[in-house]
PDB file of C-alpha atoms in Angstrom:
ATOM      1  CA  ARG A1334     -18.523  11.212  31.074  1.00  0.00           C
ATOM      2  CA  LEU A1335     -15.596   8.881  31.117  1.00  0.00           C
ATOM      3  CA  ILE A1336     -15.488   4.862  32.345  1.00  0.00           C
ATOM      4  CA  PHE A1337     -12.414   2.959  32.849  1.00  0.00           C
ATOM      5  CA  GLU A1338     -11.915  -0.704  33.948  1.00  0.00           C
ATOM      6  CA  LEU A1339     -10.077  -0.519  37.488  1.00  0.00           C
ATOM      7  CA  GLY A1340      -7.952  -3.620  38.090  1.00  0.00           C
ATOM      8  CA  ARG A1341      -9.088  -3.384  41.865  1.00  0.00           C
ATOM      9  CA  CYS A1342     -12.485  -4.340  40.724  1.00  0.00           C
ATOM     10  CA  GLN A1343     -11.896  -7.149  38.871  1.00  0.00           C
ATOM     11  CA  GLY A1344     -14.318 -10.068  39.644  1.00  0.00           C
ATOM     12  CA  LYS A1345     -17.400 -12.040  38.778  1.00  0.00           C
ATOM     13  CA  PRO A1346     -20.050  -9.689  38.099  1.00  0.00           C
ATOM     14  CA  HIS A1347     -21.819 -11.187  41.421  1.00  0.00           C
ATOM     15  CA  GLN A1348     -18.676 -11.622  43.740  1.00  0.00           C
ATOM     16  CA  GLN A1349     -19.141 -11.640  47.365  1.00  0.00           C
ATOM     17  CA  SER A1350     -16.545 -11.895  50.440  1.00  0.00           C
ATOM     18  CA  PRO A1351     -17.064 -15.470  52.036  1.00  0.00           C
ATOM     19  CA  ASP A1352     -18.594 -13.667  54.819  1.00  0.00           C
ATOM     20  CA  ASN A1353     -21.675 -13.402  52.193  1.00  0.00           C
ATOM     21  CA  LEU A1354     -21.265  -9.690  52.594  1.00  0.00           C
ATOM     22  CA  GLN A1355     -20.702  -7.478  49.573  1.00  0.00           C
ATOM     23  CA  VAL A1356     -17.034  -6.455  49.386  1.00  0.00           C
ATOM     24  CA  GLU A1357     -16.733  -2.403  49.728  1.00  0.00           C
ATOM     25  CA  ILE A1358     -14.682  -0.605  47.339  1.00  0.00           C
ATOM     26  CA  PRO A1359     -13.198   2.726  47.548  1.00  0.00           C
ATOM     27  CA  PRO A1360     -14.455   5.294  45.071  1.00  0.00           C
ATOM     28  CA  PRO A1361     -11.794   6.373  42.828  1.00  0.00           C
ATOM     29  CA  SER A1362      -9.876   9.437  43.656  1.00  0.00           C
ATOM     30  CA  LEU A1363      -9.190  12.419  40.747  1.00  0.00           C
ATOM     31  CA  GLU A1364      -5.805  11.321  41.145  1.00  0.00           C
ATOM     32  CA  GLU A1365      -6.301   7.660  40.491  1.00  0.00           C
ATOM     33  CA  VAL A1366      -8.607   9.109  37.145  1.00  0.00           C
ATOM     34  CA  THR A1367      -5.793  11.404  35.959  1.00  0.00           C
ATOM     35  CA  GLN A1368      -3.238   8.621  36.415  1.00  0.00           C
ATOM     36  CA  ILE A1369      -5.461   6.443  33.922  1.00  0.00           C
ATOM     37  CA  VAL A1370      -6.185   9.312  31.220  1.00  0.00           C
ATOM     38  CA  HIS A1371      -2.320   9.978  31.210  1.00  0.00           C
ATOM     39  CA  GLN A1372      -1.646   6.381  30.356  1.00  0.00           C
ATOM     40  CA  ARG A1373      -4.557   6.143  27.796  1.00  0.00           C
ATOM     41  CA  ALA A1374      -4.803   9.002  26.548  1.00  0.00           C
ATOM     42  CA  ASP A1375      -2.224  11.864  26.638  1.00  0.00           C
ATOM     43  CA  SER A1376       0.547  13.162  29.164  1.00  0.00           C
ATOM     44  CA  ASN A1377      -0.936  16.769  29.045  1.00  0.00           C
ATOM     45  CA  ALA A1378      -4.561  15.776  29.502  1.00  0.00           C
ATOM     46  CA  VAL A1379      -6.445  17.796  32.451  1.00  0.00           C
ATOM     47  CA  VAL A1380      -9.017  15.672  34.305  1.00  0.00           C
ATOM     48  CA  SER A1381     -10.436  18.718  37.413  1.00  0.00           C
ATOM     49  CA  ASN A1382     -13.705  19.518  38.540  1.00  0.00           C
ATOM     50  CA  PRO A1383     -15.629  16.340  38.866  1.00  0.00           C
ATOM     51  CA  MET A1384     -18.889  15.862  39.438  1.00  0.00           C
ATOM     52  CA  TRP A1385     -19.141  12.074  40.644  1.00  0.00           C
ATOM     53  CA  LEU A1386     -16.650   9.245  41.088  1.00  0.00           C
ATOM     54  CA  ALA A1387     -18.447   6.040  41.528  1.00  0.00           C
ATOM     55  CA  ASN A1388     -17.372   2.364  40.978  1.00  0.00           C
ATOM     56  CA  PHE A1389     -19.883   0.441  38.712  1.00  0.00           C
ATOM     57  CA  HIS A1390     -20.030  -3.045  40.112  1.00  0.00           C
ATOM     58  CA  VAL A1391     -23.119  -5.794  38.074  1.00  0.00           C
ATOM     59  CA  ASN A1392     -24.952  -7.589  40.574  1.00  0.00           C
ATOM     60  CA  SER A1393     -27.086 -10.739  39.788  1.00  0.00           C
ATOM     61  CA  ARG A1394     -29.925 -11.740  41.773  1.00  0.00           C
ATOM     62  CA  LEU A1395     -33.437 -13.362  41.315  1.00  0.00           C
ATOM     63  CA  ALA A1396     -35.913 -13.607  44.300  1.00  0.00           C
ATOM     64  CA  SER A1397     -36.990 -16.983  45.305  1.00  0.00           C
ATOM     65  CA  ARG A1398     -40.671 -15.667  44.835  1.00  0.00           C
ATOM     66  CA  TYR A1399     -42.813 -13.900  42.526  1.00  0.00           C
ATOM     67  CA  GLN A1400     -45.441 -13.824  44.920  1.00  0.00           C
ATOM     68  CA  VAL A1401     -45.752 -14.603  48.475  1.00  0.00           C
ATOM     69  CA  GLY A1402     -49.873 -14.055  49.709  1.00  0.00           C
ATOM     70  CA  ASN A1403     -51.035 -10.912  48.600  1.00  0.00           C
ATOM     71  CA  VAL A1404     -47.497  -9.467  48.241  1.00  0.00           C
ATOM     72  CA  PHE A1405     -46.603  -9.566  43.897  1.00  0.00           C
ATOM     73  CA  LEU A1406     -43.014  -8.310  42.972  1.00  0.00           C
ATOM     74  CA  ALA A1407     -42.310  -7.129  39.675  1.00  0.00           C
ATOM     75  CA  GLY A1408     -38.934  -5.475  37.339  1.00  0.00           C
ATOM     76  CA  ASP A1409     -36.280  -4.733  39.692  1.00  0.00           C
ATOM     77  CA  ALA A1410     -37.977  -5.544  42.879  1.00  0.00           C
ATOM     78  CA  VAL A1411     -37.549  -9.207  42.089  1.00  0.00           C
ATOM     79  CA  HIS A1412     -34.788  -9.463  39.569  1.00  0.00           C
ATOM     80  CA  ILE A1413     -31.035  -7.425  38.605  1.00  0.00           C
ATOM     81  CA  HIS A1414     -28.538  -8.481  36.280  1.00  0.00           C
ATOM     82  CA  SER A1415     -25.994  -6.991  34.454  1.00  0.00           C
ATOM     83  CA  PRO A1416     -27.235  -4.449  31.336  1.00  0.00           C
ATOM     84  CA  VAL A1417     -25.857  -6.021  28.512  1.00  0.00           C
ATOM     85  CA  GLY A1418     -28.417  -6.598  25.925  1.00  0.00           C
ATOM     86  CA  GLY A1419     -30.699  -4.021  27.358  1.00  0.00           C
ATOM     87  CA  GLN A1420     -33.132  -6.636  28.798  1.00  0.00           C
ATOM     88  CA  GLY A1421     -34.120  -5.472  32.207  1.00  0.00           C
ATOM     89  CA  MET A1422     -36.604  -2.390  31.195  1.00  0.00           C
ATOM     90  CA  ASN A1423     -38.183  -5.099  29.013  1.00  0.00           C
ATOM     91  CA  THR A1424     -38.481  -8.231  31.410  1.00  0.00           C
ATOM     92  CA  GLY A1425     -40.041  -5.707  34.242  1.00  0.00           C
ATOM     93  CA  LEU A1426     -42.712  -3.980  31.766  1.00  0.00           C
ATOM     94  CA  GLN A1427     -43.678  -7.972  30.980  1.00  0.00           C
ATOM     95  CA  ASP A1428     -43.763  -8.916  34.860  1.00  0.00           C
ATOM     96  CA  ALA A1429     -46.204  -6.083  35.210  1.00  0.00           C
ATOM     97  CA  PHE A1430     -48.542  -6.762  31.739  1.00  0.00           C
ATOM     98  CA  ASN A1431     -48.536 -10.631  32.632  1.00  0.00           C
ATOM     99  CA  LEU A1432     -49.578  -9.353  36.107  1.00  0.00           C
ATOM    100  CA  ALA A1433     -52.043  -6.418  36.024  1.00  0.00           C
ATOM    101  CA  TRP A1434     -54.751  -8.430  33.910  1.00  0.00           C
ATOM    102  CA  LYS A1435     -55.159 -11.007  36.016  1.00  0.00           C
ATOM    103  CA  ILE A1436     -54.850  -8.846  39.092  1.00  0.00           C
ATOM    104  CA  ALA A1437     -57.848  -6.669  37.150  1.00  0.00           C
ATOM    105  CA  TRP A1438     -59.606  -9.952  36.007  1.00  0.00           C
ATOM    106  CA  VAL A1439     -59.650 -11.709  39.355  1.00  0.00           C
ATOM    107  CA  HIS A1440     -60.843  -8.384  41.289  1.00  0.00           C
ATOM    108  CA  GLN A1441     -63.835  -7.873  38.702  1.00  0.00           C
ATOM    109  CA  GLY A1442     -64.402 -11.827  39.180  1.00  0.00           C
ATOM    110  CA  LYS A1443     -63.750 -13.024  36.158  1.00  0.00           C
ATOM    111  CA  LEU A1444     -61.083 -15.194  36.774  1.00  0.00           C
ATOM    112  CA  SER A1445     -60.572 -17.670  40.154  1.00  0.00           C
ATOM    113  CA  MET A1446     -58.052 -16.610  42.635  1.00  0.00           C
ATOM    114  CA  LYS A1447     -55.771 -19.562  41.729  1.00  0.00           C
ATOM    115  CA  THR A1448     -54.813 -18.196  38.368  1.00  0.00           C
ATOM    116  CA  LEU A1449     -52.843 -15.417  40.009  1.00  0.00           C
ATOM    117  CA  SER A1450     -50.314 -18.541  40.608  1.00  0.00           C
ATOM    118  CA  THR A1451     -49.476 -18.813  37.183  1.00  0.00           C
ATOM    119  CA  TYR A1452     -47.476 -15.287  37.404  1.00  0.00           C
ATOM    120  CA  HIS A1453     -44.724 -16.493  39.470  1.00  0.00           C
ATOM    121  CA  GLU A1454     -44.688 -20.269  37.231  1.00  0.00           C
ATOM    122  CA  GLU A1455     -44.361 -18.141  34.186  1.00  0.00           C
ATOM    123  CA  ARG A1456     -42.453 -15.365  35.193  1.00  0.00           C
ATOM    124  CA  TYR A1457     -39.567 -17.068  37.082  1.00  0.00           C
ATOM    125  CA  ALA A1458     -38.553 -19.266  34.690  1.00  0.00           C
ATOM    126  CA  THR A1459     -38.055 -16.187  32.212  1.00  0.00           C
ATOM    127  CA  ALA A1460     -35.945 -14.867  34.915  1.00  0.00           C
ATOM    128  CA  MET A1461     -33.883 -17.080  35.821  1.00  0.00           C
ATOM    129  CA  SER A1462     -33.447 -17.537  31.991  1.00  0.00           C
ATOM    130  CA  LEU A1463     -32.297 -14.055  31.738  1.00  0.00           C
ATOM    131  CA  LEU A1464     -30.280 -14.016  34.586  1.00  0.00           C
ATOM    132  CA  LYS A1465     -28.172 -16.832  32.983  1.00  0.00           C
ATOM    133  CA  GLY A1466     -27.823 -15.288  29.610  1.00  0.00           C
ATOM    134  CA  THR A1467     -26.901 -11.759  30.838  1.00  0.00           C
ATOM    135  CA  GLU A1468     -24.350 -13.356  32.871  1.00  0.00           C
ATOM    136  CA  PHE A1469     -22.570 -15.427  30.281  1.00  0.00           C
ATOM    137  CA  ALA A1470     -22.557 -12.398  28.226  1.00  0.00           C
ATOM    138  CA  THR A1471     -21.234 -10.061  30.352  1.00  0.00           C
ATOM    139  CA  HIS A1472     -18.152 -12.654  30.881  1.00  0.00           C
ATOM    140  CA  VAL A1473     -17.739 -13.495  26.913  1.00  0.00           C
ATOM    141  CA  ALA A1474     -17.675  -9.368  26.427  1.00  0.00           C
ATOM    142  CA  ALA A1475     -15.247  -8.749  29.675  1.00  0.00           C
ATOM    143  CA  MET A1476     -12.589 -11.453  28.502  1.00  0.00           C
ATOM    144  CA  LYS A1477      -9.188 -10.198  28.882  1.00  0.00           C
ATOM    145  CA  LYS A1478      -6.561 -12.321  27.485  1.00  0.00           C
ATOM    146  CA  GLY A1479      -5.438 -11.647  23.714  1.00  0.00           C
ATOM    147  CA  TRP A1480      -6.546 -14.922  22.610  1.00  0.00           C
ATOM    148  CA  GLN A1481      -9.508 -14.932  23.945  1.00  0.00           C
ATOM    149  CA  ILE A1482     -10.691 -11.205  23.034  1.00  0.00           C
ATOM    150  CA  SER A1483      -9.473 -12.725  19.213  1.00  0.00           C
ATOM    151  CA  LEU A1484     -11.054 -15.933  19.100  1.00  0.00           C
ATOM    152  CA  ARG A1485     -14.230 -14.384  20.362  1.00  0.00           C
ATOM    153  CA  ASN A1486     -13.901 -11.989  18.061  1.00  0.00           C
ATOM    154  CA  ALA A1487     -13.371 -13.956  15.018  1.00  0.00           C
ATOM    155  CA  LEU A1488     -16.075 -16.258  16.183  1.00  0.00           C
ATOM    156  CA  ALA A1489     -18.363 -13.622  16.730  1.00  0.00           C
ATOM    157  CA  ARG A1490     -18.161 -12.397  12.893  1.00  0.00           C
ATOM    158  CA  ILE A1491     -18.613 -15.801  11.439  1.00  0.00           C
ATOM    159  CA  ILE A1492     -21.688 -16.646  13.517  1.00  0.00           C
ATOM    160  CA  LEU A1493     -23.422 -13.715  13.375  1.00  0.00           C
ATOM    161  CA  SER A1494     -22.968 -13.365   9.866  1.00  0.00           C
ATOM    162  CA  PHE A1495     -25.812 -16.224   9.318  1.00  0.00           C
ATOM    163  CA  PRO A1496     -29.327 -15.103   8.725  1.00  0.00           C
ATOM    164  CA  LEU A1497     -30.588 -17.590  10.777  1.00  0.00           C
ATOM    165  CA  VAL A1498     -28.447 -16.523  13.675  1.00  0.00           C
ATOM    166  CA  GLN A1499     -28.933 -12.734  13.373  1.00  0.00           C
ATOM    167  CA  ASN A1500     -32.789 -13.844  13.078  1.00  0.00           C
ATOM    168  CA  LYS A1501     -32.708 -16.134  16.559  1.00  0.00           C
ATOM    169  CA  MET A1502     -30.675 -13.143  18.301  1.00  0.00           C
ATOM    170  CA  ILE A1503     -33.458 -10.305  16.998  1.00  0.00           C
ATOM    171  CA  ARG A1504     -36.133 -13.259  18.439  1.00  0.00           C
ATOM    172  CA  VAL A1505     -34.107 -13.335  21.774  1.00  0.00           C
ATOM    173  CA  LEU A1506     -33.465  -9.549  22.663  1.00  0.00           C
ATOM    174  CA  SER A1507     -36.827  -8.047  21.602  1.00  0.00           C
ATOM    175  CA  GLN A1508     -38.092 -11.229  24.058  1.00  0.00           C
ATOM    176  CA  ILE A1509     -40.500 -12.622  21.353  1.00  0.00           C
ATOM    177  CA  ASN A1510     -39.776 -16.071  21.670  1.00  0.00           C
ATOM    178  CA  ILE A1511     -40.629 -16.333  25.627  1.00  0.00           C
ATOM    179  CA  ARG A1512     -42.482 -19.737  25.724  1.00  0.00           C
ATOM    180  CA  TYR A1513     -44.296 -20.136  29.103  1.00  0.00           C
ATOM    181  CA  GLN A1514     -44.836 -23.982  30.484  1.00  0.00           C
ATOM    182  CA  PRO A1515     -47.550 -25.864  30.493  1.00  0.00           C
ATOM    183  CA  ASN A1516     -49.474 -24.231  33.750  1.00  0.00           C
ATOM    184  CA  LEU A1517     -53.603 -23.365  34.965  1.00  0.00           C
ATOM    185  CA  MET A1518     -53.653 -21.209  32.192  1.00  0.00           C
ATOM    186  CA  VAL A1519     -51.895 -22.686  29.218  1.00  0.00           C
ATOM    187  CA  ASN A1520     -52.220 -26.018  27.690  1.00  0.00           C
ATOM    188  CA  GLU A1521     -53.116 -27.837  24.254  1.00  0.00           C
ATOM    189  CA  SER A1522     -54.486 -31.030  23.200  1.00  0.00           C
ATOM    190  CA  GLY A1523     -54.115 -33.208  20.097  1.00  0.00           C
ATOM    191  CA  LYS A1524     -51.193 -33.605  17.806  1.00  0.00           C
ATOM    192  CA  PHE A1525     -50.374 -30.368  15.906  1.00  0.00           C
ATOM    193  CA  GLN A1526     -47.517 -30.559  13.561  1.00  0.00           C
ATOM    194  CA  CYS A1527     -46.778 -27.359  13.515  1.00  0.00           C
ATOM    195  CA  GLY A1528     -47.709 -23.603  14.062  1.00  0.00           C
ATOM    196  CA  PRO A1529     -47.240 -21.929  17.719  1.00  0.00           C
ATOM    197  CA  LYS A1530     -47.199 -23.891  21.020  1.00  0.00           C
ATOM    198  CA  ALA A1531     -49.410 -22.933  23.987  1.00  0.00           C
ATOM    199  CA  GLY A1532     -47.365 -20.376  25.861  1.00  0.00           C
ATOM    200  CA  SER A1533     -45.824 -18.772  23.055  1.00  0.00           C
ATOM    201  CA  ARG A1534     -46.416 -15.170  21.863  1.00  0.00           C
ATOM    202  CA  MET A1535     -49.430 -15.189  19.079  1.00  0.00           C
ATOM    203  CA  SER A1536     -47.719 -14.251  15.590  1.00  0.00           C
ATOM    204  CA  ASN A1537     -49.428 -10.822  14.300  1.00  0.00           C
ATOM    205  CA  LEU A1538     -51.617 -12.326  11.723  1.00  0.00           C
ATOM    206  CA  MET A1539     -52.762 -10.439   8.740  1.00  0.00           C
ATOM    207  CA  PHE A1540     -56.734 -11.333   7.800  1.00  0.00           C
ATOM    208  CA  GLY A1541     -58.680 -10.395   4.626  1.00  0.00           C
ATOM    209  CA  ILE A1542     -61.945  -9.552   5.191  1.00  0.00           C
ATOM    210  CA  GLU A1543     -64.035  -7.885   2.248  1.00  0.00           C
ATOM    211  CA  GLY A1544     -61.024  -6.824  -0.091  1.00  0.00           C
ATOM    212  CA  SER A1545     -59.179  -5.498   3.189  1.00  0.00           C
ATOM    213  CA  CYS A1546     -56.924  -6.378   5.733  1.00  0.00           C
ATOM    214  CA  VAL A1547     -56.868  -6.511   9.597  1.00  0.00           C
ATOM    215  CA  GLN A1548     -53.975  -7.215  11.903  1.00  0.00           C
ATOM    216  CA  LEU A1549     -54.464  -9.631  15.134  1.00  0.00           C
ATOM    217  CA  TYR A1550     -53.074  -7.396  17.491  1.00  0.00           C
ATOM    218  CA  ASP A1551     -55.139  -4.359  16.365  1.00  0.00           C
ATOM    219  CA  LEU A1552     -57.977  -6.753  17.208  1.00  0.00           C
ATOM    220  CA  LEU A1553     -56.712  -7.145  20.732  1.00  0.00           C
ATOM    221  CA  ILE A1554     -56.571  -3.470  21.588  1.00  0.00           C
ATOM    222  CA  LYS A1555     -59.819  -3.141  20.635  1.00  0.00           C
ATOM    223  CA  ILE A1556     -61.317  -5.994  23.247  1.00  0.00           C
ATOM    224  CA  ASP A1557     -61.014  -6.686  26.840  1.00  0.00           C
ATOM    225  CA  SER A1558     -61.371 -10.666  26.672  1.00  0.00           C
ATOM    226  CA  PHE A1559     -60.002 -13.814  25.218  1.00  0.00           C
ATOM    227  CA  LEU A1560     -59.865 -13.976  22.046  1.00  0.00           C
ATOM    228  CA  VAL A1561     -60.516 -17.349  20.483  1.00  0.00           C
ATOM    229  CA  LEU A1562     -60.199 -18.243  16.663  1.00  0.00           C
ATOM    230  CA  PHE A1563     -61.735 -20.925  15.244  1.00  0.00           C
ATOM    231  CA  PHE A1564     -60.082 -22.252  11.809  1.00  0.00           C
ATOM    232  CA  ILE A1565     -62.438 -24.053   9.987  1.00  0.00           C
ATOM    233  CA  ASP A1566     -62.638 -24.686   6.198  1.00  0.00           C
ATOM    234  CA  GLY A1567     -66.403 -23.099   5.755  1.00  0.00           C
ATOM    235  CA  ASP A1568     -70.672 -23.217   6.387  1.00  0.00           C
ATOM    236  CA  SER A1569     -70.861 -26.837   6.926  1.00  0.00           C
ATOM    237  CA  ASP A1570     -67.945 -26.392   9.495  1.00  0.00           C
ATOM    238  CA  LEU A1571     -69.530 -23.109  11.326  1.00  0.00           C
ATOM    239  CA  LYS A1572     -72.863 -24.796  11.951  1.00  0.00           C
ATOM    240  CA  GLN A1573     -71.257 -28.016  13.977  1.00  0.00           C
ATOM    241  CA  LEU A1574     -69.477 -24.617  15.722  1.00  0.00           C
ATOM    242  CA  GLU A1575     -72.885 -22.798  16.632  1.00  0.00           C
ATOM    243  CA  PRO A1576     -73.546 -25.113  19.965  1.00  0.00           C
ATOM    244  CA  LEU A1577     -69.931 -24.506  20.854  1.00  0.00           C
ATOM    245  CA  ILE A1578     -70.057 -20.689  20.139  1.00  0.00           C
ATOM    246  CA  ASN A1579     -73.489 -20.670  22.379  1.00  0.00           C
ATOM    247  CA  ASP A1580     -71.787 -21.989  25.366  1.00  0.00           C
ATOM    248  CA  LEU A1581     -68.973 -19.925  25.479  1.00  0.00           C
ATOM    249  CA  GLU A1582     -71.111 -16.970  25.675  1.00  0.00           C
ATOM    250  CA  LYS A1583     -72.739 -18.254  28.461  1.00  0.00           C
ATOM    251  CA  LEU A1584     -69.519 -18.321  30.525  1.00  0.00           C
ATOM    252  CA  PRO A1585     -69.030 -15.375  32.975  1.00  0.00           C
ATOM    253  CA  ILE A1586     -65.521 -15.074  31.309  1.00  0.00           C
ATOM    254  CA  PRO A1587     -65.229 -12.119  28.296  1.00  0.00           C
ATOM    255  CA  ILE A1588     -64.762 -14.753  25.701  1.00  0.00           C
ATOM    256  CA  LYS A1589     -64.738 -12.784  21.941  1.00  0.00           C
ATOM    257  CA  THR A1590     -64.871 -15.410  19.273  1.00  0.00           C
ATOM    258  CA  LEU A1591     -63.640 -15.329  15.663  1.00  0.00           C
ATOM    259  CA  ILE A1592     -63.800 -17.877  12.535  1.00  0.00           C
ATOM    260  CA  VAL A1593     -60.647 -18.094  10.100  1.00  0.00           C
ATOM    261  CA  THR A1594     -61.754 -19.753   7.536  1.00  0.00           C
ATOM    262  CA  LYS A1595     -60.071 -20.554   3.976  1.00  0.00           C
ATOM    263  CA  THR A1596     -63.563 -19.857   2.120  1.00  0.00           C
ATOM    264  CA  PRO A1597     -65.781 -16.641   2.603  1.00  0.00           C
ATOM    265  CA  VAL A1598     -68.830 -18.057   5.603  1.00  0.00           C
ATOM    266  CA  SER A1599     -71.614 -16.456   6.554  1.00  0.00           C
ATOM    267  CA  GLN A1600     -71.174 -15.486   9.908  1.00  0.00           C
ATOM    268  CA  LYS A1601     -70.189 -11.906  10.004  1.00  0.00           C
ATOM    269  CA  ASP A1602     -66.872 -12.128  12.177  1.00  0.00           C
ATOM    270  CA  SER A1603     -65.086 -14.283   9.952  1.00  0.00           C
ATOM    271  CA  TYR A1604     -61.928 -13.306   9.151  1.00  0.00           C
ATOM    272  CA  LEU A1605     -60.344 -15.248   6.350  1.00  0.00           C
ATOM    273  CA  PHE A1606     -56.709 -16.604   6.266  1.00  0.00           C
ATOM    274  CA  ALA A1607     -55.596 -19.297   3.995  1.00  0.00           C
ATOM    275  CA  ASP A1608     -52.732 -20.652   5.368  1.00  0.00           C
ATOM    276  CA  HIS A1609     -54.319 -23.076   7.966  1.00  0.00           C
ATOM    277  CA  ALA A1610     -51.383 -25.459   7.621  1.00  0.00           C
ATOM    278  CA  GLN A1611     -48.851 -22.911   9.386  1.00  0.00           C
ATOM    279  CA  PHE A1612     -50.804 -23.641  12.407  1.00  0.00           C
ATOM    280  CA  GLY A1613     -50.873 -27.285  12.210  1.00  0.00           C
ATOM    281  CA  ALA A1614     -54.898 -26.242  11.288  1.00  0.00           C
ATOM    282  CA  GLU A1615     -55.885 -28.665   8.348  1.00  0.00           C
ATOM    283  CA  LYS A1616     -58.142 -30.571  10.270  1.00  0.00           C
ATOM    284  CA  GLY A1617     -59.432 -27.928  12.126  1.00  0.00           C
ATOM    285  CA  ALA A1618     -57.738 -26.492  15.116  1.00  0.00           C
ATOM    286  CA  CYS A1619     -58.881 -23.800  18.231  1.00  0.00           C
ATOM    287  CA  TYR A1620     -56.317 -21.179  19.213  1.00  0.00           C
ATOM    288  CA  VAL A1621     -57.191 -19.155  23.103  1.00  0.00           C
ATOM    289  CA  ILE A1622     -55.521 -15.970  22.801  1.00  0.00           C
ATOM    290  CA  ARG A1623     -54.780 -14.253  26.473  1.00  0.00           C
ATOM    291  CA  PRO A1624     -54.961 -10.591  26.608  1.00  0.00           C
ATOM    292  CA  ASP A1625     -51.233 -10.485  27.248  1.00  0.00           C
ATOM    293  CA  THR A1626     -51.191 -11.676  23.192  1.00  0.00           C
ATOM    294  CA  TYR A1627     -49.749 -14.939  24.604  1.00  0.00           C
ATOM    295  CA  ILE A1628     -51.733 -18.246  23.503  1.00  0.00           C
ATOM    296  CA  GLY A1629     -53.563 -19.946  26.057  1.00  0.00           C
ATOM    297  CA  TYR A1630     -54.952 -22.968  24.743  1.00  0.00           C
ATOM    298  CA  ARG A1631     -54.620 -24.990  21.669  1.00  0.00           C
ATOM    299  CA  GLN A1632     -56.303 -28.133  20.138  1.00  0.00           C
ATOM    300  CA  THR A1633     -56.731 -30.229  16.710  1.00  0.00           C
ATOM    301  CA  PRO A1634     -59.303 -31.200  16.020  1.00  0.00           C
ATOM    302  CA  ILE A1635     -61.856 -28.904  17.744  1.00  0.00           C
ATOM    303  CA  ASP A1636     -62.886 -30.370  20.833  1.00  0.00           C
ATOM    304  CA  PRO A1637     -66.016 -28.698  22.665  1.00  0.00           C
ATOM    305  CA  ALA A1638     -65.450 -30.168  25.852  1.00  0.00           C
ATOM    306  CA  ALA A1639     -61.800 -30.094  26.375  1.00  0.00           C
ATOM    307  CA  LEU A1640     -62.299 -26.181  25.482  1.00  0.00           C
ATOM    308  CA  LEU A1641     -64.885 -25.766  27.767  1.00  0.00           C
ATOM    309  CA  ASN A1642     -62.918 -27.191  29.971  1.00  0.00           C
ATOM    310  CA  TYR A1643     -60.080 -25.458  29.885  1.00  0.00           C
ATOM    311  CA  PHE A1644     -62.236 -21.832  30.838  1.00  0.00           C
ATOM    312  CA  LYS A1645     -64.374 -23.468  33.523  1.00  0.00           C
ATOM    313  CA  GLN A1646     -60.826 -24.404  35.293  1.00  0.00           C
ATOM    314  CA  VAL A1647     -59.612 -20.739  34.940  1.00  0.00           C
ATOM    315  CA  ARG A1648     -63.059 -19.766  36.509  1.00  0.00           C
TER     316      ARG A1648
END
């Protein structure tokens, strides 16, 4: 497979003609490819029997809506962009994951129809940010002037040598740093000093229980519901929570509750996690984890009325 930059294809990734029509560029000929090979490799090289000769140009587009009525778009049907960074497939998968559980639960009567509007609200902003990032990265990678290339390479070596930047790049490229802005299914109350914010992906916590360990994501795989984590100190706080837990169980929404404590408590579904401070839960806190592993709601201190209101809004 041979890939060449052709001078007649230069321009912005999504460049269009003045009349807003895509510029038609004829495919390269075998003679043209042979000439480039002779210039850049060996003048005696022979290029023959091509199976496919074609131009490749980058499109960067985003549909204005992810949803219109009963029609939903996802993946390449709604966004297309430069392949730099390998972000396309993961973005499409997250589109599908974000939409699938909501549609399923609406169909089953577990969620209100109005919750489907959050699909566009959450995913459109994510795709817009992705397009801006891939366009910028493509322009940087395609620099042609010698001084620009030298400066780019020198800066990249320096900047990427810092562990903080490396970790940030990993989170960006793996798309685990995405955070949805407040909407019907994303909210929080109280003053948190730290911890993952509502709309962000919940960390894969490691809980200790009866001398063994269990990961949060392993629990999410086994349940088909919202997961409500109550961060409390011990049995005294648990007794105060019992009426709230009973009220949650009565709601027509699948909800699983887990108690996260610093010390053992009597309830069988208690999972110990000592570092409450990491989640801003020193005074008690509640995190609602959606089936797609994103935090739908968090609060500190625990407010039964506000928590019940969150679920009543989506129902």
